[in-house]
Amino acid sequence: MEPQVAKIPATRLAISINRCFLPLCTGFVEQSARAFGLGDSEALSLTLAAEEIFNYLADGPACGQNLDIACLGNTFQVATVFTLPTNTLNLRAFNFTFRPALNEDQLPADLGLLIASRTVDHLQFDLKAGKFRLTLSKDKAYPALEHKPLLMPRAEPAVTFRRPDPAELLLLLNGLMGLSPGRRLPPEFAQPGKVVDMAGAGLYGALIAVDPAGRLGGGLLWRRLSDQMVECFGPYLFGQPAATARSLLDHLLGVLAKTPAVGLLNRYPTPDLPSGYFEVLGAWGHHARDGSLPEIPVHYRSLEEDTGAVAWTHPALRAFIAKEYERLAFARDLITLSAAGERISPYSVLTTEFNRPAGVVTLRPIWWGEDAECNLREHVRVLRQEGLRDLFFEQDLGRSWQSHFTPALLAAGFSPMVILPHGGHGDLLMFEHRGGDLP
């Protein structure tokens, strides 16, 4: 069976936004974080972020409003969710590139928001049913993987395929370094203990191939990108014949046949990926150390009939998206975005997911605003200065507002590359920065 996502425990507090309640807010977040397993440093970081958010709200127009605070605990992460009747935050301060205007006489009000965004690992905004939600998440601390190839005991041809226990999963993850140290992989793979905890929470699944003596001959992992799409990693083989890779994939397909998944994605192909199991959606580039830009294919397998979906597009990309859907034979109702003079926020917000060992950054929009092009250009400039070469932008075609970013993306040097079906709320359109360095 597919791993079941564990029910996430939660604590909740309802208070009024007033400075006299600050100790109640910070005490609640700190005690909840510790109860859910965060270490001292991580719990204090999450508490500091909550303190800065609460102080900012108490000093602004939100003072006196009702505030709901929830802490959600997982085996690898704790999240604090603030729910407000209205948005009274300066969202611009949550951008990675934001720098407040400092003066000698008074600290800027949005400095606290900057501090909050830098002390947590993940940010998310939601606006639903007239209520604004800000989610701050802090990951538990895990030791990084030592960059030393692990010598795997040579296994006989594997005859058993099964789920690994935690120690075997750690062995598999450590063994990947010996296969290809420079391979692009999810950033959490550099912290094997985190992946083991995520697997325990049902967010990752894994299969291994073992010989009669129990020696590890190979394996693969997978995770859900959405309710309908699964992404797999591997197969990884340790001195095994090609038939082992096919058997691992066959076992995975058997697992997924019992789930609602409609597709299987592989964005990190290995040399052991057998032919005939996937079709190629497209490709994107990867800046190699020698300066070349090899193309990496993105593989996809349909698991059952795709009954269609709605996809939103900006007029500037309608022809490209329609052509891609026709080429891939995806049934989509393509709706062209149109502006009607509605009010637009002055500031946009992007999140940044770093994979520094691979030199990769993925930008995701979480708020649309008029400064989108300037914001994107500044992100490109800063990230290039930090030596990060592979810059991607993920646009969810199932969320209409994200298509507003299209003109800004094209102007900032991003090009549409690959459509990932059902990768988010709808299909994901992946852009890659191909415009070189920006002035």
GROMACS .gro file of N, CA, C and O in nm, residues 29-110:
model
  328
   29VAL      N    1   0.359   2.980   2.124
   29VAL     CA    2   0.435   2.929   2.010
   29VAL      C    3   0.556   2.850   2.057
   29VAL      O    4   0.584   2.739   2.007
   30GLU      N    5   0.629   2.902   2.156
   30GLU     CA    6   0.749   2.833   2.202
   30GLU      C    7   0.716   2.698   2.264
   30GLU      O    8   0.780   2.596   2.233
   31GLN      N    9   0.616   2.695   2.352
   31GLN     CA   10   0.582   2.568   2.416
   31GLN      C   11   0.527   2.467   2.316
   31GLN      O   12   0.555   2.347   2.325
   32SER      N   13   0.449   2.515   2.220
   32SER     CA   14   0.398   2.424   2.117
   32SER      C   15   0.511   2.367   2.033
   32SER      O   16   0.515   2.247   2.004
   33ALA      N   17   0.606   2.455   1.994
   33ALA     CA   18   0.718   2.410   1.911
   33ALA      C   19   0.800   2.305   1.983
   33ALA      O   20   0.841   2.204   1.924
   34ARG      N   21   0.825   2.326   2.112
   34ARG     CA   22   0.903   2.228   2.188
   34ARG      C   23   0.824   2.098   2.205
   34ARG      O   24   0.881   1.988   2.197
   35ALA      N   25   0.695   2.110   2.228
   35ALA     CA   26   0.613   1.990   2.244
   35ALA      C   27   0.610   1.907   2.117
   35ALA      O   28   0.601   1.784   2.122
   36PHE      N   29   0.621   1.974   2.001
   36PHE     CA   30   0.619   1.903   1.873
   36PHE      C   31   0.759   1.858   1.830
   36PHE      O   32   0.775   1.806   1.720
   37GLY      N   33   0.860   1.881   1.914
   37GLY     CA   34   0.990   1.822   1.889
   37GLY      C   35   1.097   1.911   1.834
   37GLY      O   36   1.207   1.864   1.804
   38LEU      N   37   1.073   2.043   1.819
   38LEU     CA   38   1.180   2.130   1.773
   38LEU      C   39   1.286   2.143   1.882
   38LEU      O   40   1.255   2.148   2.002
   39GLY      N   41   1.412   2.153   1.842
   39GLY     CA   42   1.520   2.177   1.936
   39GLY      C   43   1.517   2.321   1.987
   39GLY      O   44   1.439   2.404   1.938
   40ASP      N   45   1.603   2.350   2.084
   40ASP     CA   46   1.603   2.482   2.146
   40ASP      C   47   1.621   2.594   2.044
   40ASP      O   48   1.546   2.692   2.043
   41SER      N   49   1.721   2.581   1.958
   41SER     CA   50   1.751   2.687   1.861
   41SER      C   51   1.636   2.707   1.764
   41SER      O   52   1.595   2.821   1.737
   42GLU      N   53   1.580   2.597   1.711
   42GLU     CA   54   1.471   2.608   1.613
   42GLU      C   55   1.344   2.663   1.679
   42GLU      O   56   1.272   2.744   1.619
   43ALA      N   57   1.315   2.618   1.802
   43ALA     CA   58   1.196   2.668   1.872
   43ALA      C   59   1.207   2.817   1.899
   43ALA      O   60   1.109   2.891   1.884
   44LEU      N   61   1.325   2.864   1.936
   44LEU     CA   62   1.344   3.006   1.962
   44LEU      C   63   1.335   3.087   1.833
   44LEU      O   64   1.284   3.200   1.834
   45SER      N   65   1.382   3.031   1.723
   45SER     CA   66   1.371   3.101   1.593
   45SER      C   67   1.225   3.119   1.554
   45SER      O   68   1.185   3.228   1.511
   46LEU      N   69   1.146   3.014   1.569
   46LEU     CA   70   1.004   3.024   1.534
   46LEU      C   71   0.933   3.120   1.629
   46LEU      O   72   0.845   3.198   1.587
   47THR      N   73   0.971   3.119   1.756
   47THR     CA   74   0.912   3.211   1.855
   47THR      C   75   0.947   3.356   1.822
   47THR      O   76   0.861   3.445   1.830
   48LEU      N   77   1.073   3.380   1.782
   48LEU     CA   78   1.114   3.516   1.744
   48LEU      C   79   1.034   3.564   1.624
   48LEU      O   80   0.989   3.681   1.621
   49ALA      N   81   1.014   3.478   1.526
   49ALA     CA   82   0.934   3.517   1.409
   49ALA      C   83   0.792   3.553   1.450
   49ALA      O   84   0.736   3.653   1.402
   50ALA      N   85   0.732   3.472   1.537
   50ALA     CA   86   0.596   3.501   1.584
   50ALA      C   87   0.591   3.632   1.660
   50ALA      O   88   0.496   3.711   1.647
   51GLU      N   89   0.693   3.659   1.739
   51GLU     CA   90   0.699   3.785   1.815
   51GLU      C   91   0.704   3.906   1.722
   51GLU      O   92   0.633   4.005   1.743
   52GLU      N   93   0.786   3.897   1.618
   52GLU     CA   94   0.797   4.010   1.524
   52GLU      C   95   0.667   4.032   1.448
   52GLU      O   96   0.626   4.147   1.426
   53ILE      N   97   0.601   3.924   1.408
   53ILE     CA   98   0.473   3.938   1.338
   53ILE      C   99   0.370   4.002   1.430
   53ILE      O  100   0.296   4.095   1.391
   54PHE      N  101   0.362   3.953   1.554
   54PHE     CA  102   0.262   4.006   1.647
   54PHE      C  103   0.288   4.154   1.676
   54PHE      O  104   0.195   4.235   1.680
   55ASN      N  105   0.415   4.192   1.699
   55ASN     CA  106   0.447   4.332   1.727
   55ASN      C  107   0.410   4.421   1.609
   55ASN      O  108   0.357   4.532   1.628
   56TYR      N  109   0.438   4.375   1.488
   56TYR     CA  110   0.403   4.455   1.370
   56TYR      C  111   0.253   4.476   1.362
   56TYR      O  112   0.206   4.588   1.335
   57LEU      N  113   0.176   4.371   1.387
   57LEU     CA  114   0.031   4.383   1.382
   57LEU      C  115  -0.021   4.475   1.493
   57LEU      O  116  -0.111   4.556   1.470
   58ALA      N  117   0.037   4.462   1.611
   58ALA     CA  118  -0.011   4.542   1.725
   58ALA      C  119   0.019   4.690   1.707
   58ALA      O  120  -0.051   4.776   1.765
   59ASP      N  121   0.120   4.725   1.627
   59ASP     CA  122   0.156   4.865   1.606
   59ASP      C  123   0.088   4.925   1.483
   59ASP      O  124   0.113   5.041   1.449
   60GLY      N  125   0.003   4.848   1.418
   60GLY     CA  126  -0.060   4.896   1.295
   60GLY      C  127  -0.211   4.893   1.302
   60GLY      O  128  -0.270   4.879   1.409
   61PRO      N  129  -0.275   4.905   1.187
   61PRO     CA  130  -0.422   4.910   1.183
   61PRO      C  131  -0.491   4.782   1.229
   61PRO      O  132  -0.612   4.782   1.252
   62ALA      N  133  -0.416   4.673   1.242
   62ALA     CA  134  -0.476   4.548   1.289
   62ALA      C  135  -0.495   4.544   1.440
   62ALA      O  136  -0.559   4.452   1.492
   63CYS      N  137  -0.440   4.641   1.509
   63CYS     CA  138  -0.451   4.643   1.656
   63CYS      C  139  -0.598   4.638   1.697
   63CYS      O  140  -0.681   4.714   1.646
   64GLY      N  141  -0.630   4.548   1.789
   64GLY     CA  142  -0.767   4.531   1.836
   64GLY      C  143  -0.845   4.426   1.761
   64GLY      O  144  -0.951   4.384   1.808
   65GLN      N  145  -0.795   4.380   1.645
   65GLN     CA  146  -0.864   4.276   1.571
   65GLN      C  147  -0.842   4.140   1.639
   65GLN      O  148  -0.751   4.122   1.719
   66ASN      N  149  -0.927   4.046   1.603
   66ASN     CA  150  -0.912   3.910   1.653
   66ASN      C  151  -0.805   3.837   1.572
   66ASN      O  152  -0.793   3.854   1.450
   67LEU      N  153  -0.726   3.754   1.640
   67LEU     CA  154  -0.619   3.679   1.577
   67LEU      C  155  -0.626   3.534   1.621
   67LEU      O  156  -0.631   3.505   1.742
   68ASP      N  157  -0.627   3.444   1.524
   68ASP     CA  158  -0.619   3.300   1.553
   68ASP      C  159  -0.478   3.253   1.522
   68ASP      O  160  -0.425   3.280   1.413
   69ILE      N  161  -0.416   3.183   1.616
   69ILE     CA  162  -0.282   3.128   1.597
   69ILE      C  163  -0.291   2.977   1.614
   69ILE      O  164  -0.346   2.928   1.713
   70ALA      N  165  -0.237   2.904   1.517
   70ALA     CA  166  -0.233   2.758   1.525
   70ALA      C  167  -0.090   2.712   1.506
   70ALA      O  168  -0.016   2.768   1.423
   71CYS      N  169  -0.048   2.612   1.583
   71CYS     CA  170   0.081   2.547   1.564
   71CYS      C  171   0.056   2.404   1.522
   71CYS      O  172  -0.019   2.331   1.588
   72LEU      N  173   0.117   2.366   1.410
   72LEU     CA  174   0.099   2.233   1.354
   72LEU      C  175   0.231   2.158   1.360
   72LEU      O  176   0.334   2.209   1.312
   73GLY      N  177   0.231   2.040   1.420
   73GLY     CA  178   0.354   1.965   1.439
   73GLY      C  179   0.364   1.846   1.347
   73GLY      O  180   0.266   1.774   1.326
   74ASN      N  181   0.481   1.826   1.290
   74ASN     CA  182   0.509   1.708   1.209
   74ASN      C  183   0.639   1.648   1.257
   74ASN      O  184   0.710   1.708   1.338
   75THR      N  185   0.676   1.532   1.207
   75THR     CA  186   0.797   1.468   1.254
   75THR      C  187   0.923   1.544   1.215
   75THR      O  188   1.028   1.527   1.276
   76PHE      N  189   0.915   1.629   1.113
   76PHE     CA  190   1.033   1.698   1.062
   76PHE      C  191   1.018   1.850   1.061
   76PHE      O  192   1.113   1.921   1.028
   77GLN      N  193   0.901   1.903   1.101
   77GLN     CA  194   0.875   2.045   1.082
   77GLN      C  195   0.762   2.090   1.173
   77GLN      O  196   0.672   2.012   1.206
   78VAL      N  197   0.768   2.217   1.215
   78VAL     CA  198   0.658   2.279   1.291
   78VAL      C  199   0.618   2.408   1.219
   78VAL      O  200   0.704   2.486   1.177
   79ALA      N  201   0.489   2.429   1.203
   79ALA     CA  202   0.437   2.548   1.135
   79ALA      C  203   0.350   2.628   1.231
   79ALA      O  204   0.275   2.571   1.310
   80THR      N  205   0.360   2.760   1.222
   80THR     CA  206   0.273   2.851   1.296
   80THR      C  207   0.189   2.928   1.195
   80THR      O  208   0.243   2.990   1.103
   81VAL      N  209   0.057   2.924   1.213
   81VAL     CA  210  -0.036   2.985   1.118
   81VAL      C  211  -0.109   3.100   1.187
   81VAL      O  212  -0.175   3.081   1.289
   82PHE      N  213  -0.095   3.221   1.131
   82PHE     CA  214  -0.169   3.339   1.177
   82PHE      C  215  -0.287   3.361   1.084
   82PHE      O  216  -0.269   3.371   0.962
   83THR      N  217  -0.407   3.372   1.139
   83THR     CA  218  -0.527   3.397   1.059
   83THR      C  219  -0.589   3.528   1.103
   83THR      O  220  -0.625   3.545   1.221
   84LEU      N  221  -0.603   3.622   1.007
   84LEU     CA  222  -0.653   3.757   1.032
   84LEU      C  223  -0.777   3.783   0.949
   84LEU      O  224  -0.794   3.725   0.841
   85PRO      N  225  -0.865   3.874   0.995
   85PRO     CA  226  -0.981   3.911   0.913
   85PRO      C  227  -0.940   3.981   0.784
   85PRO      O  228  -1.006   3.967   0.681
   86THR      N  229  -0.830   4.058   0.787
   86THR     CA  230  -0.783   4.131   0.669
   86THR      C  231  -0.631   4.127   0.666
   86THR      O  232  -0.565   4.101   0.767
   87ASN      N  233  -0.575   4.156   0.547
   87ASN     CA  234  -0.430   4.162   0.534
   87ASN      C  235  -0.382   4.302   0.568
   87ASN      O  236  -0.414   4.398   0.499
   88THR      N  237  -0.303   4.314   0.675
   88THR     CA  238  -0.247   4.444   0.713
   88THR      C  239  -0.094   4.437   0.720
   88THR      O  240  -0.032   4.516   0.789
   89LEU      N  241  -0.035   4.342   0.648
   89LEU     CA  242   0.110   4.326   0.648
   89LEU      C  243   0.170   4.390   0.523
   89LEU      O  244   0.108   4.392   0.417
   90ASN      N  245   0.292   4.440   0.535
   90ASN     CA  246   0.367   4.487   0.420
   90ASN      C  247   0.431   4.365   0.355
   90ASN      O  248   0.539   4.321   0.393
   91LEU      N  249   0.364   4.309   0.258
   91LEU     CA  250   0.408   4.182   0.201
   91LEU      C  251   0.545   4.192   0.135
   91LEU      O  252   0.618   4.092   0.127
   92ARG      N  253   0.582   4.309   0.087
   92ARG     CA  254   0.712   4.325   0.020
   92ARG      C  255   0.827   4.279   0.109
   92ARG      O  256   0.929   4.229   0.061
   93ALA      N  257   0.811   4.293   0.240
   93ALA     CA  258   0.919   4.260   0.332
   93ALA      C  259   0.951   4.112   0.336
   93ALA      O  260   1.056   4.072   0.389
   94PHE      N  261   0.865   4.028   0.280
   94PHE     CA  262   0.889   3.884   0.284
   94PHE      C  263   0.969   3.833   0.165
   94PHE      O  264   0.997   3.715   0.155
   95ASN      N  265   1.008   3.922   0.073
   95ASN     CA  266   1.091   3.882  -0.039
   95ASN      C  267   1.235   3.860   0.007
   95ASN      O  268   1.286   3.932   0.093
   96PHE      N  269   1.300   3.762  -0.055
   96PHE     CA  270   1.440   3.731  -0.022
   96PHE      C  271   1.530   3.852  -0.046
   96PHE      O  272   1.631   3.871   0.023
   97THR      N  273   1.495   3.935  -0.143
   97THR     CA  274   1.580   4.048  -0.182
   97THR      C  275   1.548   4.177  -0.109
   97THR      O  276   1.612   4.280  -0.133
   98PHE      N  277   1.449   4.177  -0.021
   98PHE     CA  278   1.404   4.301   0.041
   98PHE      C  279   1.512   4.357   0.135
   98PHE      O  280   1.571   4.284   0.215
   99ARG      N  281   1.533   4.488   0.125
   99ARG     CA  282   1.623   4.558   0.216
   99ARG      C  283   1.551   4.682   0.266
   99ARG      O  284   1.519   4.772   0.187
  100PRO      N  285   1.523   4.694   0.397
  100PRO     CA  286   1.449   4.810   0.448
  100PRO      C  287   1.534   4.936   0.443
  100PRO      O  288   1.657   4.931   0.447
  101ALA      N  289   1.465   5.049   0.436
  101ALA     CA  290   1.533   5.178   0.437
  101ALA      C  291   1.565   5.215   0.582
  101ALA      O  292   1.476   5.237   0.663
  102LEU      N  293   1.694   5.220   0.614
  102LEU     CA  294   1.736   5.247   0.752
  102LEU      C  295   1.770   5.394   0.768
  102LEU      O  296   1.823   5.459   0.679
  103ASN      N  297   1.737   5.447   0.886
  103ASN     CA  298   1.782   5.582   0.921
  103ASN      C  299   1.830   5.581   1.066
  103ASN      O  300   1.804   5.486   1.142
  104GLU      N  301   1.903   5.683   1.105
  104GLU     CA  302   1.968   5.685   1.235
  104GLU      C  303   1.871   5.707   1.350
  104GLU      O  304   1.899   5.670   1.464
  105ASP      N  305   1.757   5.769   1.324
  105ASP     CA  306   1.667   5.808   1.432
  105ASP      C  307   1.566   5.701   1.471
  105ASP      O  308   1.527   5.690   1.586
  106GLN      N  309   1.523   5.620   1.376
  106GLN     CA  310   1.414   5.525   1.403
  106GLN      C  311   1.426   5.403   1.314
  106GLN      O  312   1.457   5.412   1.196
  107LEU      N  313   1.405   5.287   1.375
  107LEU     CA  314   1.407   5.163   1.297
  107LEU      C  315   1.279   5.153   1.213
  107LEU      O  316   1.171   5.189   1.261
  108PRO      N  317   1.288   5.106   1.089
  108PRO     CA  318   1.168   5.096   1.006
  108PRO      C  319   1.073   4.991   1.062
  108PRO      O  320   1.114   4.889   1.119
  109ALA      N  321   0.942   5.016   1.043
  109ALA     CA  322   0.840   4.925   1.099
  109ALA      C  323   0.849   4.787   1.037
  109ALA      O  324   0.819   4.687   1.103
  110ASP      N  325   0.890   4.779   0.909
  110ASP     CA  326   0.893   4.649   0.843
  110ASP      C  327   1.022   4.571   0.869
  110ASP      O  328   1.040   4.462   0.814
   0.00000   0.00000   0.00000
